[in-house]
Short mmCIF file of C-alpha atoms in Angstrom, two decimals:
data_model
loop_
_atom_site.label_atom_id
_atom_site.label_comp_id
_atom_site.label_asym_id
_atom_site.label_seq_id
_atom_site.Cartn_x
_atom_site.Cartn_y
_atom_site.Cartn_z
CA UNK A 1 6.08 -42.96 -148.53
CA UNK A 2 6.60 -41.37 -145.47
CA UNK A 3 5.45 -37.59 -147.75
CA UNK A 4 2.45 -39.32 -148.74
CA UNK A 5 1.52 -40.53 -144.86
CA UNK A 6 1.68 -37.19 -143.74
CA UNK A 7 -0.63 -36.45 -146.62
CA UNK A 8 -2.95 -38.58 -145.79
CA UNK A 9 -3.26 -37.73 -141.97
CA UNK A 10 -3.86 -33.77 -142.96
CA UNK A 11 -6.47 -35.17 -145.48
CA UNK A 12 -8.47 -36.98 -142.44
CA UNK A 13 -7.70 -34.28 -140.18
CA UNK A 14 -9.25 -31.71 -142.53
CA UNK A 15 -12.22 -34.41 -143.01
CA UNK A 16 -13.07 -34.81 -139.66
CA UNK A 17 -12.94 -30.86 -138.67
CA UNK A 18 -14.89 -30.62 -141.47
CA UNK A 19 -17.49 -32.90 -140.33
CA UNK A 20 -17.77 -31.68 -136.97
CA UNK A 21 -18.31 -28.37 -137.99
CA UNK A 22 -21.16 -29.47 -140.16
CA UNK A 23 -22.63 -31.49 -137.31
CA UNK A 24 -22.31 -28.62 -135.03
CA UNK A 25 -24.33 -26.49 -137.64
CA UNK A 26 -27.32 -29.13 -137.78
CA UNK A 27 -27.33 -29.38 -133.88
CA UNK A 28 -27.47 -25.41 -134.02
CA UNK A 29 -30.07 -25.46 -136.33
CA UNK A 30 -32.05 -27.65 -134.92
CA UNK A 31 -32.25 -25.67 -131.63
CA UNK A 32 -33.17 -23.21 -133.37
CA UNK A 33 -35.62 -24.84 -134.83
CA UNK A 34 -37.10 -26.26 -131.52
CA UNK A 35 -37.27 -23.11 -129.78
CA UNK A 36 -38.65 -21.09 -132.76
CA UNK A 37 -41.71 -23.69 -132.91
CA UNK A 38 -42.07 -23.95 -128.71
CA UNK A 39 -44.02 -20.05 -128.57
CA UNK A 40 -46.51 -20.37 -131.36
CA UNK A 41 -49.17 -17.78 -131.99
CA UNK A 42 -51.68 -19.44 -130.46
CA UNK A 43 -49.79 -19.28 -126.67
CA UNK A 44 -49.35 -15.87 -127.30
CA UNK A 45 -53.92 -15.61 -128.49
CA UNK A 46 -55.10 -17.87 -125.29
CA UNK A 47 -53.04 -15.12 -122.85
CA UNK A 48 -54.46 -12.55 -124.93
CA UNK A 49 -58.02 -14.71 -123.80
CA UNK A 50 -57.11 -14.81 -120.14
CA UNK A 51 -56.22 -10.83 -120.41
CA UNK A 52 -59.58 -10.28 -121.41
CA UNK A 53 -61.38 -12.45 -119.32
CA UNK A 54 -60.22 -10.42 -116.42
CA UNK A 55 -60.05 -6.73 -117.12
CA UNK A 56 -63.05 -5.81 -115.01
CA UNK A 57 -61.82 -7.78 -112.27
CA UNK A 58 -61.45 -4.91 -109.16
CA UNK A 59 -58.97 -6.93 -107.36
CA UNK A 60 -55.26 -6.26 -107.32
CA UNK A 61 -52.22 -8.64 -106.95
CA UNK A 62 -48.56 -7.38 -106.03
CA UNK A 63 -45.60 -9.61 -107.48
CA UNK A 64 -41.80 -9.42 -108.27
CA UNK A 65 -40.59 -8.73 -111.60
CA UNK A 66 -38.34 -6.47 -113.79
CA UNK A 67 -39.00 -3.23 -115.06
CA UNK A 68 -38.36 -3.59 -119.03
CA UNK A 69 -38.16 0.31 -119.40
CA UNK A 70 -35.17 0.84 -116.84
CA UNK A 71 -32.93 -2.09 -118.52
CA UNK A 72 -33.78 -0.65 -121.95
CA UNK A 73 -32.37 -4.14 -123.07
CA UNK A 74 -34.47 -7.04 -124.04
CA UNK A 75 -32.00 -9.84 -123.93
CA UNK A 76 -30.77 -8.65 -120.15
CA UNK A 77 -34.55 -8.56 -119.29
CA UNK A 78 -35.21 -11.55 -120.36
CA UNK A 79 -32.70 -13.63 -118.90
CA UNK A 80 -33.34 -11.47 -115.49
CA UNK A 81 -37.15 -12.10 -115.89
CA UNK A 82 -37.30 -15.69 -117.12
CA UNK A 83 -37.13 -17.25 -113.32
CA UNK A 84 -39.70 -15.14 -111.84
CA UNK A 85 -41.89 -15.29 -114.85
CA UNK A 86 -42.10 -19.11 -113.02
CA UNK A 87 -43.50 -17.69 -110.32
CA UNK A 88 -45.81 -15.75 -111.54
CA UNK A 89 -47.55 -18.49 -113.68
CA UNK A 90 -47.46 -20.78 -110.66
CA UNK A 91 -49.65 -18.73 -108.46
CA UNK A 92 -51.86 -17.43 -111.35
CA UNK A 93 -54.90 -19.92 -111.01
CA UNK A 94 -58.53 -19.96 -111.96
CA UNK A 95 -61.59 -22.13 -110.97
CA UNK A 96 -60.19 -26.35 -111.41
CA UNK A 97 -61.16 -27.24 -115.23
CA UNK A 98 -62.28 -24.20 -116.40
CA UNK A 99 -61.18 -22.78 -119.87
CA UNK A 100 -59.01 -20.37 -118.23
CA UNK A 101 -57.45 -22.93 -116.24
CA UNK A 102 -56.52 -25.11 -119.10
CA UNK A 103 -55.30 -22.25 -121.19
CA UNK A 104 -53.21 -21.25 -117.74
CA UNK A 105 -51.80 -25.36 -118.16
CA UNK A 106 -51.05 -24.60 -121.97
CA UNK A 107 -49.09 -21.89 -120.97
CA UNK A 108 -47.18 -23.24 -117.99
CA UNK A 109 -46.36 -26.23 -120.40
CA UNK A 110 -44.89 -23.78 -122.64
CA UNK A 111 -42.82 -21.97 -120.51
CA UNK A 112 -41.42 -25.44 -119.41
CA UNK A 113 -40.43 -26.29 -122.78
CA UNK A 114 -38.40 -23.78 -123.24
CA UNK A 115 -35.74 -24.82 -121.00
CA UNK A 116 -36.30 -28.65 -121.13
CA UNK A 117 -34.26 -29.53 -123.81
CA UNK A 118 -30.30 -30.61 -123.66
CA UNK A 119 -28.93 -27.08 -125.04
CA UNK A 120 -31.84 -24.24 -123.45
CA UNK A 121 -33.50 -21.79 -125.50
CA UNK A 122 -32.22 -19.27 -122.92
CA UNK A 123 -29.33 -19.53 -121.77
CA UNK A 124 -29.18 -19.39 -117.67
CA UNK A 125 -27.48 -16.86 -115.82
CA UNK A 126 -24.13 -17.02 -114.27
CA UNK A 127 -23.20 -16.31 -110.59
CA UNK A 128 -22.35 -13.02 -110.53
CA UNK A 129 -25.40 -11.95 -113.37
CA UNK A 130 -28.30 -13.97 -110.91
CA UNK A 131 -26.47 -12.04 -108.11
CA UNK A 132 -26.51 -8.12 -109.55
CA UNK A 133 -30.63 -9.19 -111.68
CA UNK A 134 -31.60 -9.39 -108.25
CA UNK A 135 -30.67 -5.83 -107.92
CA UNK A 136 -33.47 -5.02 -110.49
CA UNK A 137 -36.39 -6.59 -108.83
CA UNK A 138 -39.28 -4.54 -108.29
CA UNK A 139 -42.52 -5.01 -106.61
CA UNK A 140 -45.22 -4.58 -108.98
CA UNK A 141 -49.37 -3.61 -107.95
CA UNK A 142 -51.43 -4.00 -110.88
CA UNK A 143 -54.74 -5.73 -111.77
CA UNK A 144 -54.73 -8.94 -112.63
CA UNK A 145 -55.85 -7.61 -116.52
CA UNK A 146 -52.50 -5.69 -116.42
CA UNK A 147 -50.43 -8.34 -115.48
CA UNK A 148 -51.29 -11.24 -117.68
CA UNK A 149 -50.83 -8.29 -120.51
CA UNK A 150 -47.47 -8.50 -119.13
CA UNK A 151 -46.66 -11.61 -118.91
CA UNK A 152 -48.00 -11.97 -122.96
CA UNK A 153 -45.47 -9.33 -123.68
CA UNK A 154 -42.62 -11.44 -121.79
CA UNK A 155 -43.90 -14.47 -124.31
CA UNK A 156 -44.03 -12.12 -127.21
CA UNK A 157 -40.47 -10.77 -126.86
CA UNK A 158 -39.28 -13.84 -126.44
CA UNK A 159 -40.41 -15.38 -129.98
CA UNK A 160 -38.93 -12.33 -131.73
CA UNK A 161 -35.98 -12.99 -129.49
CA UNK A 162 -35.77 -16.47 -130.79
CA UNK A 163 -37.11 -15.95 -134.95
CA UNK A 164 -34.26 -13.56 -134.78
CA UNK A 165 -31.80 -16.68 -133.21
CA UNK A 166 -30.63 -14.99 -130.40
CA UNK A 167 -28.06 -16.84 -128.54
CA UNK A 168 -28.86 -15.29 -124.85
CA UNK A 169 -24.94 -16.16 -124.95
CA UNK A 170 -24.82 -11.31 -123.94
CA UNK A 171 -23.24 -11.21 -120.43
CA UNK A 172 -25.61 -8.89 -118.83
CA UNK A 173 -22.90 -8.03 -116.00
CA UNK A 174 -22.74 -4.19 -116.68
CA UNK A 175 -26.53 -3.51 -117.49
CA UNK A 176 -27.42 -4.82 -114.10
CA UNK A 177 -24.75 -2.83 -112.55
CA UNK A 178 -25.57 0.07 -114.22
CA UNK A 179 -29.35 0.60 -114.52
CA UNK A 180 -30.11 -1.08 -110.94
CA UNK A 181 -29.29 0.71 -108.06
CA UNK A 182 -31.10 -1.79 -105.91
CA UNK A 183 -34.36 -3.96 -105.22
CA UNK A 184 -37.22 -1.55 -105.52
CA UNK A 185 -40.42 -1.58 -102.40
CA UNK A 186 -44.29 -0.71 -103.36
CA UNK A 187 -43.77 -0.67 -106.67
CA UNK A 188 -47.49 -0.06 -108.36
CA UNK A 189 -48.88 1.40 -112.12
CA UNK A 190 -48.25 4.76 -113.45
CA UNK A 191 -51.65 5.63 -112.17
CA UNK A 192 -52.09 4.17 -108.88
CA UNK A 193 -48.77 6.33 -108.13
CA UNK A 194 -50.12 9.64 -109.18
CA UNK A 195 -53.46 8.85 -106.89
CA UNK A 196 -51.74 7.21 -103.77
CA UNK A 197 -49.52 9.91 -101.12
CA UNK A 198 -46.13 9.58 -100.72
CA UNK A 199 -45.98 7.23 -97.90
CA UNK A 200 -43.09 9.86 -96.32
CA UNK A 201 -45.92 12.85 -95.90
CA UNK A 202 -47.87 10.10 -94.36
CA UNK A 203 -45.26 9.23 -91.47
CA UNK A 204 -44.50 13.10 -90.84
CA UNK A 205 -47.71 14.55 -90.25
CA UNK A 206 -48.20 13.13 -86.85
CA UNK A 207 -44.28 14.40 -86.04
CA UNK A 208 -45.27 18.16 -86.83
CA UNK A 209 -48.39 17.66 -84.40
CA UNK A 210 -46.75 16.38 -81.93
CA UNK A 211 -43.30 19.06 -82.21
CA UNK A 212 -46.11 21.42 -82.60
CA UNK A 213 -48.31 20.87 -79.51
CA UNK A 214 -44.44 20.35 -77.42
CA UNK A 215 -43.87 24.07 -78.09
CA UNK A 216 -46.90 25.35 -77.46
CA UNK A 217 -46.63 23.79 -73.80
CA UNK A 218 -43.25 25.09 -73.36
CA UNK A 219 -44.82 28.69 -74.44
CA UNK A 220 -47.38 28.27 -71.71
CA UNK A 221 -45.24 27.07 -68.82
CA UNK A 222 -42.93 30.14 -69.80
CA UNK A 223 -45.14 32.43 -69.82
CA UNK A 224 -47.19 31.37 -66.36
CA UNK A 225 -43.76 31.68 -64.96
CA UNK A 226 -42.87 35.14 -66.03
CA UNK A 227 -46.12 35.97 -65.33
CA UNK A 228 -45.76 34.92 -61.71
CA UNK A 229 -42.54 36.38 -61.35
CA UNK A 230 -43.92 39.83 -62.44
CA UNK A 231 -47.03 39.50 -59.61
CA UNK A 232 -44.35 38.66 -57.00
CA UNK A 233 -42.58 42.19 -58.09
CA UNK A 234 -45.34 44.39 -57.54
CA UNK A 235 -46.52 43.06 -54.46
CA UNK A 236 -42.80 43.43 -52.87
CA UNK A 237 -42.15 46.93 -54.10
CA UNK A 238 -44.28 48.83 -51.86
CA UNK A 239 -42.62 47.14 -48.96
CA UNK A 240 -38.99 48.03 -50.27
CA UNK A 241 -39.66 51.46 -50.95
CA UNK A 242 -41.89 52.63 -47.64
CA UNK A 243 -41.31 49.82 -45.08
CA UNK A 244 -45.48 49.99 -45.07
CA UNK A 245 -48.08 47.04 -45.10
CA UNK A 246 -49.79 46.91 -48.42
CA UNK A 247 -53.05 47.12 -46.63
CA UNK A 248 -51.96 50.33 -45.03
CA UNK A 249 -54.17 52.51 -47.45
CA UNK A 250 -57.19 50.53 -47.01
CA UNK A 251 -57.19 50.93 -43.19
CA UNK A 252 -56.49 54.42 -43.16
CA UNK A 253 -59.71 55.13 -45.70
CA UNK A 254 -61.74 53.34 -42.90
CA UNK A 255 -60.40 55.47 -40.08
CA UNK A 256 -61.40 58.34 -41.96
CA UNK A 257 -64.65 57.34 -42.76
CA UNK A 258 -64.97 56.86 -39.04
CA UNK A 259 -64.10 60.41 -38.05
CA UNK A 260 -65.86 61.63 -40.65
CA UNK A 261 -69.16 59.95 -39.04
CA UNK A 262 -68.43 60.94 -35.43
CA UNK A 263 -68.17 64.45 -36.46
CA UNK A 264 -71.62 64.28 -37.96
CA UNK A 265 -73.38 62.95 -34.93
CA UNK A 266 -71.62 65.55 -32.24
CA UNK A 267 -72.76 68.53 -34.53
CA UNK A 268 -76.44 66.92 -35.04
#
């Protein structure tokens, strides 16, 4: 009896492990599920809309995100991007009721979604991966066409993210910590870079007039001074060589003239 007990405890062991594991796999499918269905094609057509809607716009609009080329990881940019993607769709708004602005609602529904249920889609960073993402935030200048192409891009990776069933479980730790050297300033497009000067030339150009214009006044005080010294020499010398007034010269050419005159008159 007691054989047969011990029999029958490993059978309902084995039966309930069993059965978790299987419930475990329908809750994991099911997420999966959910968040495969939450982006659907037509989020990802209406911000393809919006795009359009504003590519002759002339204005430009500066925000914080991450630069997807210098993690050269999509799951670490993702989870580092996901929070200020927020922020981005909360200050993105067009005229009350419009088309636009209902597509914008659409869109700010479905970025809700994705973290609304028990188990998120993406899985939220830790301490020490919020602190070193915010290492990789960079201020972007772009037109407002360029940056709702990026924030459809953001959407777009994260479906193929998801169809694929990626777990966002990756500790992104060492990406940050290697590809971010810090929080970039005036970050702008490829193009507006090449057209705008280095804001360094900018601050030293009124250094080199001003280090310039300081020497050239130090030039001209030295050489008034030399200048003045040299005068002083010349006048002294005849004194220290012949004890004589400078002037001496000049009086004796008008003493001759004199004599010279009073000889004239006695012989006329």
């Amino acid at each position: 009896m007691p054989r047969l007990g011990a029999k029958v405890c490993l059978l309902r062991c084995s039966l309930l492990s069993s059965l978790l594991l299987l419930l475990l796999r329908i809750h994991e499918t099911e997420q999966n599920s959910y968040c495969q269905q939450i982006i659907t094609e037509r989020h990802l057509a209406e911000l393809e809309e919006l795009a359009d809607t504003q590519m002759q716009h002339p204005g430009r609009v500066s925000f914080k995100f991450i630069d997807k080329m210098q993690l050269n990881d999509t799951v670490c940019y993702v989870k580092a991007a996901f929070p200020l993607m927020g922020k981005i769709l909360k200050r993105t708004e067009f005229k009350k009721n419009s088309s636009n602005d209902q597509k914008m609602d659409m869109v700010r529904t479905m970025y809700t979604n994705i973290d609304e249920n028990v188990d998120p889609c993406i899985r939220e960073e830790d301490d020490e991966e919020r602190m070193l993402s915010q290492m990789c935030f960079k201020e972007f200048t772009t037109s407002p066409y360029e940056m709702l192409v990026l924030v459809k891009d953001f959407f777009q990776d994260i479906k193929d993210l998801l169809q694929k069933q990626t777990t966002f479980e990756k500790d992104c730790s060492r990406v940050y910590r290697r590809v971010c050297p810090g929080p970039k300033k005036a970050g702008s497009s490829p193009e507006q870079r090449r057209k705008e000067p280095p804001a360094r030339e900018g601050r030293q150009e009124p250094l080199i007039y001003i280090t310039v214009a300081s020497v050239v006044a130090v030039l001209l005080a030295t050489g008034g001074l030399l200048f003045y010294k040299y005068k002083s020499r010349v006048l002294q010398r005849p004194l220290e060589d012949g004890g004589c007034d400078p002037e001496e010269p000049e009086r004796r050419a008008l003493q001759g003239a004199r004599e010279c005159s009073e000889l004239e008159t006695q012989d006329l």
